[in-house]
PDB file of C-alpha atoms in Angstrom:
ATOM      1  CA  MET A   1      17.231  88.720  32.819  1.00  0.00           C
ATOM      2  CA  VAL A   2      19.971  88.892  35.382  1.00  0.00           C
ATOM      3  CA  ARG A   3      19.119  91.216  38.235  1.00  0.00           C
ATOM      4  CA  PRO A   4      21.955  93.278  39.768  1.00  0.00           C
ATOM      5  CA  PRO A   5      22.824  92.376  43.384  1.00  0.00           C
ATOM      6  CA  ARG A   6      21.087  94.481  45.973  1.00  0.00           C
ATOM      7  CA  SER A   7      23.155  96.611  48.287  1.00  0.00           C
ATOM      8  CA  ALA A   8      23.738  95.567  51.895  1.00  0.00           C
ATOM      9  CA  GLY A   9      21.542  98.450  53.020  1.00  0.00           C
ATOM     10  CA  ALA A  10      18.728  97.289  50.803  1.00  0.00           C
ATOM     11  CA  ARG A  11      19.050  93.777  52.110  1.00  0.00           C
ATOM     12  CA  ARG A  12      18.917  95.039  55.678  1.00  0.00           C
ATOM     13  CA  ARG A  13      15.822  97.161  55.008  1.00  0.00           C
ATOM     14  CA  ASN A  14      13.948  94.267  53.414  1.00  0.00           C
ATOM     15  CA  LEU A  15      15.135  91.486  55.703  1.00  0.00           C
ATOM     16  CA  PRO A  16      12.126  89.387  56.662  1.00  0.00           C
ATOM     17  CA  CYS A  17      11.417  88.663  60.280  1.00  0.00           C
ATOM     18  CA  ARG A  18      12.588  85.134  60.994  1.00  0.00           C
ATOM     19  CA  LEU A  19      13.919  85.133  64.550  1.00  0.00           C
ATOM     20  CA  GLY A  20      11.036  86.125  66.714  1.00  0.00           C
ATOM     21  CA  ALA A  21      10.207  89.719  65.762  1.00  0.00           C
ATOM     22  CA  PRO A  22       6.493  90.463  65.304  1.00  0.00           C
ATOM     23  CA  PRO A  23       5.181  89.872  61.764  1.00  0.00           C
ATOM     24  CA  GLY A  24       5.707  92.853  59.523  1.00  0.00           C
ATOM     25  CA  GLN A  25       8.719  94.131  61.442  1.00  0.00           C
ATOM     26  CA  THR A  26      12.402  93.767  60.616  1.00  0.00           C
ATOM     27  CA  MET A  27      15.315  93.214  62.959  1.00  0.00           C
ATOM     28  CA  SER A  28      18.543  95.115  63.416  1.00  0.00           C
ATOM     29  CA  ALA A  29      21.911  93.452  62.791  1.00  0.00           C
ATOM     30  CA  ARG A  30      22.513  93.320  66.521  1.00  0.00           C
ATOM     31  CA  GLU A  31      19.186  91.641  67.148  1.00  0.00           C
ATOM     32  CA  ARG A  32      19.842  89.120  64.414  1.00  0.00           C
ATOM     33  CA  ILE A  33      23.268  88.232  65.812  1.00  0.00           C
ATOM     34  CA  LEU A  34      21.968  87.911  69.362  1.00  0.00           C
ATOM     35  CA  GLY A  35      19.062  85.865  68.093  1.00  0.00           C
ATOM     36  CA  ARG A  36      21.331  83.425  66.312  1.00  0.00           C
ATOM     37  CA  LEU A  37      23.551  83.109  69.384  1.00  0.00           C
ATOM     38  CA  ALA A  38      20.536  82.467  71.614  1.00  0.00           C
ATOM     39  CA  ALA A  39      19.190  79.879  69.205  1.00  0.00           C
ATOM     40  CA  ALA A  40      22.531  78.082  69.043  1.00  0.00           C
ATOM     41  CA  ARG A  41      23.086  78.047  72.804  1.00  0.00           C
ATOM     42  CA  ARG A  42      22.204  74.648  74.157  1.00  0.00           C
ATOM     43  CA  ASP A  43      22.932  75.323  77.826  1.00  0.00           C
ATOM     44  CA  ASP A  44      20.503  77.576  79.683  1.00  0.00           C
ATOM     45  CA  THR A  45      22.703  77.765  82.791  1.00  0.00           C
ATOM     46  CA  PRO A  46      23.043  81.394  83.967  1.00  0.00           C
ATOM     47  CA  VAL A  47      26.302  83.102  82.994  1.00  0.00           C
ATOM     48  CA  ALA A  48      27.432  83.546  86.608  1.00  0.00           C
ATOM     49  CA  ALA A  49      27.042  79.833  87.248  1.00  0.00           C
ATOM     50  CA  ARG A  50      28.939  78.983  84.059  1.00  0.00           C
ATOM     51  CA  VAL A  51      31.831  81.208  85.174  1.00  0.00           C
ATOM     52  CA  GLU A  52      31.913  79.546  88.597  1.00  0.00           C
ATOM     53  CA  ASN A  53      31.801  76.048  87.130  1.00  0.00           C
ATOM     54  CA  PRO A  54      33.244  76.251  83.616  1.00  0.00           C
ATOM     55  CA  VAL A  55      33.056  73.277  81.312  1.00  0.00           C
ATOM     56  CA  ARG A  56      36.503  71.672  81.095  1.00  0.00           C
ATOM     57  CA  GLY A  57      37.885  70.366  77.852  1.00  0.00           C
ATOM     58  CA  PRO A  58      39.868  67.149  77.415  1.00  0.00           C
ATOM     59  CA  ALA A  59      43.157  67.150  79.319  1.00  0.00           C
ATOM     60  CA  THR A  60      46.119  64.843  79.612  1.00  0.00           C
ATOM     61  CA  PRO A  61      46.118  62.568  82.671  1.00  0.00           C
ATOM     62  CA  HIS A  62      47.516  64.116  85.819  1.00  0.00           C
ATOM     63  CA  CYS A  63      51.114  63.274  86.599  1.00  0.00           C
ATOM     64  CA  SER A  64      52.292  61.807  89.902  1.00  0.00           C
ATOM     65  CA  ASP A  65      55.402  64.037  89.813  1.00  0.00           C
ATOM     66  CA  PRO A  66      54.280  67.597  88.897  1.00  0.00           C
ATOM     67  CA  ALA A  67      57.772  69.117  89.201  1.00  0.00           C
ATOM     68  CA  SER A  68      59.269  66.635  86.743  1.00  0.00           C
ATOM     69  CA  ARG A  69      56.381  67.072  84.331  1.00  0.00           C
ATOM     70  CA  PHE A  70      56.625  70.861  84.466  1.00  0.00           C
ATOM     71  CA  THR A  71      60.417  70.755  84.016  1.00  0.00           C
ATOM     72  CA  GLU A  72      60.129  68.511  80.964  1.00  0.00           C
ATOM     73  CA  ARG A  73      57.532  70.721  79.313  1.00  0.00           C
ATOM     74  CA  ALA A  74      59.321  73.975  80.126  1.00  0.00           C
ATOM     75  CA  ARG A  75      62.590  72.719  78.640  1.00  0.00           C
ATOM     76  CA  GLN A  76      60.738  71.744  75.475  1.00  0.00           C
ATOM     77  CA  LEU A  77      59.826  75.437  75.186  1.00  0.00           C
ATOM     78  CA  ALA A  78      63.520  76.430  75.384  1.00  0.00           C
ATOM     79  CA  SER A  79      63.330  77.560  79.020  1.00  0.00           C
ATOM     80  CA  THR A  80      66.098  76.465  81.356  1.00  0.00           C
ATOM     81  CA  VAL A  81      65.142  75.031  84.728  1.00  0.00           C
ATOM     82  CA  ALA A  82      67.020  74.639  88.003  1.00  0.00           C
ATOM     83  CA  ARG A  83      65.781  73.458  91.361  1.00  0.00           C
ATOM     84  CA  VAL A  84      66.762  74.592  94.852  1.00  0.00           C
ATOM     85  CA  ALA A  85      65.657  73.410  98.269  1.00  0.00           C
ATOM     86  CA  ASP A  86      64.413  76.749  99.641  1.00  0.00           C
ATOM     87  CA  PHE A  87      64.318  80.493  98.985  1.00  0.00           C
ATOM     88  CA  SER A  88      67.652  81.142 100.705  1.00  0.00           C
ATOM     89  CA  ALA A  89      69.352  79.294  97.848  1.00  0.00           C
ATOM     90  CA  VAL A  90      67.800  81.459  95.130  1.00  0.00           C
ATOM     91  CA  PRO A  91      70.520  84.201  95.026  1.00  0.00           C
ATOM     92  CA  ALA A  92      73.314  81.647  94.592  1.00  0.00           C
ATOM     93  CA  GLU A  93      71.419  79.950  91.749  1.00  0.00           C
ATOM     94  CA  VAL A  94      70.796  83.317  90.089  1.00  0.00           C
ATOM     95  CA  ALA A  95      74.515  84.160  90.364  1.00  0.00           C
ATOM     96  CA  ARG A  96      75.454  80.784  88.874  1.00  0.00           C
ATOM     97  CA  TYR A  97      73.071  81.297  85.949  1.00  0.00           C
ATOM     98  CA  LEU A  98      74.205  84.862  85.219  1.00  0.00           C
ATOM     99  CA  ASP A  99      77.856  83.783  85.192  1.00  0.00           C
ATOM    100  CA  ALA A 100      77.111  80.798  82.952  1.00  0.00           C
ATOM    101  CA  GLU A 101      75.368  83.067  80.432  1.00  0.00           C
ATOM    102  CA  GLY A 102      77.989  85.816  80.627  1.00  0.00           C
ATOM    103  CA  LEU A 103      75.444  88.296  81.994  1.00  0.00           C
ATOM    104  CA  PRO A 104      76.132  91.128  84.457  1.00  0.00           C
ATOM    105  CA  ARG A 105      75.289  90.495  88.087  1.00  0.00           C
ATOM    106  CA  ARG A 106      72.595  93.151  88.014  1.00  0.00           C
ATOM    107  CA  LEU A 107      68.809  92.761  88.006  1.00  0.00           C
ATOM    108  CA  ALA A 108      65.439  94.358  88.720  1.00  0.00           C
ATOM    109  CA  ALA A 109      63.177  92.259  90.904  1.00  0.00           C
ATOM    110  CA  TRP A 110      59.756  92.163  92.487  1.00  0.00           C
ATOM    111  CA  PRO A 111      59.748  93.588  96.048  1.00  0.00           C
ATOM    112  CA  GLU A 112      58.895  90.203  97.582  1.00  0.00           C
ATOM    113  CA  PHE A 113      62.507  89.137  96.990  1.00  0.00           C
ATOM    114  CA  ALA A 114      64.087  92.119  98.747  1.00  0.00           C
ATOM    115  CA  LYS A 115      64.911  90.145 101.889  1.00  0.00           C
ATOM    116  CA  LEU A 116      67.095  87.578 100.127  1.00  0.00           C
ATOM    117  CA  ALA A 117      70.889  87.866 100.509  1.00  0.00           C
ATOM    118  CA  TRP A 118      71.783  89.330  97.129  1.00  0.00           C
ATOM    119  CA  GLN A 119      74.863  91.257  98.263  1.00  0.00           C
ATOM    120  CA  ALA A 120      76.355  88.102  99.760  1.00  0.00           C
ATOM    121  CA  VAL A 121      76.649  86.615  96.257  1.00  0.00           C
ATOM    122  CA  GLY A 122      77.710  89.863  94.586  1.00  0.00           C
ATOM    123  CA  ILE A 123      74.429  90.691  92.833  1.00  0.00           C
ATOM    124  CA  GLU A 124      73.250  94.287  92.522  1.00  0.00           C
ATOM    125  CA  ALA A 125      69.469  93.986  92.884  1.00  0.00           C
ATOM    126  CA  VAL A 126      66.912  96.798  92.734  1.00  0.00           C
ATOM    127  CA  PHE A 127      63.284  96.294  93.670  1.00  0.00           C
ATOM    128  CA  ARG A 128      61.153  98.312  91.267  1.00  0.00           C
ATOM    129  CA  PRO A 129      59.473  97.761  87.882  1.00  0.00           C
ATOM    130  CA  ALA A 130      62.080  96.861  85.299  1.00  0.00           C
ATOM    131  CA  GLY A 131      62.918  99.238  82.477  1.00  0.00           C
ATOM    132  CA  ALA A 132      64.296  98.644  79.015  1.00  0.00           C
ATOM    133  CA  ASP A 133      67.876  99.159  80.266  1.00  0.00           C
ATOM    134  CA  ASP A 134      67.680  96.440  82.901  1.00  0.00           C
ATOM    135  CA  PRO A 135      69.419  93.322  81.570  1.00  0.00           C
ATOM    136  CA  VAL A 136      67.609  90.889  83.862  1.00  0.00           C
ATOM    137  CA  GLY A 137      64.160  90.815  85.446  1.00  0.00           C
ATOM    138  CA  LEU A 138      63.392  88.558  88.402  1.00  0.00           C
ATOM    139  CA  THR A 139      59.765  87.705  89.179  1.00  0.00           C
ATOM    140  CA  GLY A 140      57.665  85.211  91.021  1.00  0.00           C
ATOM    141  CA  VAL A 141      54.576  83.633  89.492  1.00  0.00           C
ATOM    142  CA  PHE A 142      50.948  83.240  90.410  1.00  0.00           C
ATOM    143  CA  ALA A 143      51.024  79.635  89.219  1.00  0.00           C
ATOM    144  CA  ALA A 144      52.897  77.350  86.841  1.00  0.00           C
ATOM    145  CA  ILE A 145      51.146  74.875  84.561  1.00  0.00           C
ATOM    146  CA  CYS A 146      52.585  71.367  84.394  1.00  0.00           C
ATOM    147  CA  GLU A 147      50.713  70.323  81.249  1.00  0.00           C
ATOM    148  CA  THR A 148      52.404  72.972  79.105  1.00  0.00           C
ATOM    149  CA  GLY A 149      55.391  74.289  81.083  1.00  0.00           C
ATOM    150  CA  THR A 150      53.735  77.713  81.144  1.00  0.00           C
ATOM    151  CA  LEU A 151      54.088  80.449  83.764  1.00  0.00           C
ATOM    152  CA  MET A 152      51.022  82.428  84.843  1.00  0.00           C
ATOM    153  CA  VAL A 153      52.074  85.912  85.956  1.00  0.00           C
ATOM    154  CA  THR A 154      49.519  88.427  87.193  1.00  0.00           C
ATOM    155  CA  SER A 155      50.121  92.168  87.321  1.00  0.00           C
ATOM    156  CA  GLY A 156      49.636  94.288  90.415  1.00  0.00           C
ATOM    157  CA  GLU A 157      51.208  96.917  92.625  1.00  0.00           C
ATOM    158  CA  GLY A 158      53.926  94.550  93.845  1.00  0.00           C
ATOM    159  CA  THR A 159      54.085  92.414  90.714  1.00  0.00           C
ATOM    160  CA  PRO A 160      54.784  94.784  87.794  1.00  0.00           C
ATOM    161  CA  ALA A 161      54.392  93.161  84.398  1.00  0.00           C
ATOM    162  CA  THR A 162      57.348  95.024  82.880  1.00  0.00           C
ATOM    163  CA  THR A 163      59.786  92.957  84.932  1.00  0.00           C
ATOM    164  CA  SER A 164      58.961  89.836  82.937  1.00  0.00           C
ATOM    165  CA  LEU A 165      58.446  91.613  79.613  1.00  0.00           C
ATOM    166  CA  LEU A 166      61.165  94.246  79.086  1.00  0.00           C
ATOM    167  CA  PRO A 167      64.557  92.764  80.092  1.00  0.00           C
ATOM    168  CA  GLU A 168      66.263  90.422  77.659  1.00  0.00           C
ATOM    169  CA  THR A 169      66.502  87.794  80.389  1.00  0.00           C
ATOM    170  CA  HIS A 170      63.603  86.757  82.606  1.00  0.00           C
ATOM    171  CA  ILE A 171      64.244  84.686  85.729  1.00  0.00           C
ATOM    172  CA  ALA A 172      61.118  83.296  87.400  1.00  0.00           C
ATOM    173  CA  VAL A 173      61.021  81.861  90.907  1.00  0.00           C
ATOM    174  CA  VAL A 174      58.390  79.123  91.135  1.00  0.00           C
ATOM    175  CA  PRO A 175      57.517  77.481  94.476  1.00  0.00           C
ATOM    176  CA  VAL A 176      56.553  73.865  93.840  1.00  0.00           C
ATOM    177  CA  GLN A 177      53.354  74.543  95.795  1.00  0.00           C
ATOM    178  CA  ARG A 178      52.222  76.790  92.937  1.00  0.00           C
ATOM    179  CA  LEU A 179      52.404  74.041  90.321  1.00  0.00           C
ATOM    180  CA  VAL A 180      48.974  73.155  88.948  1.00  0.00           C
ATOM    181  CA  PRO A 181      48.079  70.454  86.419  1.00  0.00           C
ATOM    182  CA  THR A 182      46.310  72.500  83.727  1.00  0.00           C
ATOM    183  CA  LEU A 183      45.406  75.991  82.543  1.00  0.00           C
ATOM    184  CA  GLU A 184      41.872  75.458  83.843  1.00  0.00           C
ATOM    185  CA  ASP A 185      43.285  74.708  87.305  1.00  0.00           C
ATOM    186  CA  ALA A 186      45.361  77.892  87.181  1.00  0.00           C
ATOM    187  CA  PHE A 187      42.311  80.055  86.442  1.00  0.00           C
ATOM    188  CA  ALA A 188      40.256  78.204  89.065  1.00  0.00           C
ATOM    189  CA  LEU A 189      42.994  79.033  91.594  1.00  0.00           C
ATOM    190  CA  LEU A 190      42.931  82.650  90.456  1.00  0.00           C
ATOM    191  CA  ARG A 191      39.161  82.858  90.968  1.00  0.00           C
ATOM    192  CA  ARG A 192      39.531  81.454  94.479  1.00  0.00           C
ATOM    193  CA  GLU A 193      42.466  83.567  95.631  1.00  0.00           C
ATOM    194  CA  ALA A 194      42.225  86.899  93.837  1.00  0.00           C
ATOM    195  CA  ALA A 195      40.527  89.438  96.082  1.00  0.00           C
ATOM    196  CA  ILE A 196      40.863  91.963  93.266  1.00  0.00           C
ATOM    197  CA  TRP A 197      41.043  90.735  89.683  1.00  0.00           C
ATOM    198  CA  PRO A 198      44.453  91.665  88.186  1.00  0.00           C
ATOM    199  CA  ARG A 199      44.697  94.140  85.322  1.00  0.00           C
ATOM    200  CA  ALA A 200      46.676  91.613  83.294  1.00  0.00           C
ATOM    201  CA  VAL A 201      47.285  87.870  83.307  1.00  0.00           C
ATOM    202  CA  ASN A 202      50.346  86.945  81.265  1.00  0.00           C
ATOM    203  CA  LEU A 203      50.981  83.359  80.198  1.00  0.00           C
ATOM    204  CA  ILE A 204      54.677  82.869  79.478  1.00  0.00           C
ATOM    205  CA  SER A 205      55.625  79.752  77.544  1.00  0.00           C
ATOM    206  CA  GLY A 206      59.366  80.007  77.155  1.00  0.00           C
ATOM    207  CA  PRO A 207      61.306  82.826  75.494  1.00  0.00           C
ATOM    208  CA  SER A 208      59.442  85.215  73.193  1.00  0.00           C
ATOM    209  CA  ARG A 209      59.477  83.931  69.631  1.00  0.00           C
ATOM    210  CA  THR A 210      58.107  84.530  66.162  1.00  0.00           C
ATOM    211  CA  ALA A 211      58.275  82.801  62.788  1.00  0.00           C
ATOM    212  CA  ASP A 212      56.673  85.596  60.787  1.00  0.00           C
ATOM    213  CA  ILE A 213      59.774  86.128  58.631  1.00  0.00           C
ATOM    214  CA  GLU A 214      60.285  83.225  56.187  1.00  0.00           C
ATOM    215  CA  GLN A 215      58.886  80.852  58.823  1.00  0.00           C
ATOM    216  CA  THR A 216      62.209  80.911  60.657  1.00  0.00           C
ATOM    217  CA  VAL A 217      61.830  80.837  64.437  1.00  0.00           C
ATOM    218  CA  THR A 218      63.501  83.820  66.069  1.00  0.00           C
ATOM    219  CA  LEU A 219      63.742  84.147  69.842  1.00  0.00           C
ATOM    220  CA  GLY A 220      63.369  87.440  71.662  1.00  0.00           C
ATOM    221  CA  ALA A 221      61.354  89.213  68.982  1.00  0.00           C
ATOM    222  CA  HIS A 222      58.709  90.622  71.330  1.00  0.00           C
ATOM    223  CA  GLY A 223      60.185  90.064  74.788  1.00  0.00           C
ATOM    224  CA  PRO A 224      62.896  88.153  76.646  1.00  0.00           C
ATOM    225  CA  TYR A 225      64.917  85.640  74.676  1.00  0.00           C
ATOM    226  CA  ARG A 226      66.083  83.847  77.797  1.00  0.00           C
ATOM    227  CA  VAL A 227      63.718  82.400  80.413  1.00  0.00           C
ATOM    228  CA  HIS A 228      65.297  80.698  83.420  1.00  0.00           C
ATOM    229  CA  ILE A 229      62.993  79.041  85.950  1.00  0.00           C
ATOM    230  CA  ILE A 230      64.047  78.291  89.517  1.00  0.00           C
ATOM    231  CA  LEU A 231      61.821  75.700  91.173  1.00  0.00           C
ATOM    232  CA  VAL A 232      61.853  76.112  94.934  1.00  0.00           C
ATOM    233  CA  GLY A 233      60.981  73.234  97.213  1.00  0.00           C
ATOM    234  CA  PRO A 234      61.873  69.681  98.117  1.00  0.00           C
TER     235      PRO A 234
END
């Protein structure tokens, strides 16, 4: 005779004790899950210590020229990259890029760039969180990852996330001193330097894209469809 399957509730009520509960008692779903996780965990190192010294996965060998490696990877992600000697040259590079792309000389920027000479190159810059009507957003970065060409941008009072997310064009200013080899190095730097953990950490790997529709890659579906990176430093 074929017996009908028992309901999930019935199975739970009659589950035998197999993971450490006293004989004759059953365990809740939560206890069973935690028990399986504890049994599978091979490292007894306390959680705090694991966070401080996380296990690193395999990584590509470090490059002797981080700026070149980052530039190569970023361009593979459809970002454009330019390099200037110092911050005073940033407005002129931004003006050159906007003209080349046929974009208006108007942008919303993080406050840290307010002292640059924007008016001298004919750019109308405002220093507030960007809105949907701003054509261009200018940000800095917390770090930039050479292995993948990715920007790490953290949110905060002076570093609003909307400036890199809402405008159709995102320009990021990256000091070469903030280049790090890998994602693990970027988070290690964040743990060392962040006095207060940011509300958001955004990893930007080129323009926003999706291939959900007929597996055809479309840029700008969920965010900027242009990402221009200005490396600053010798």
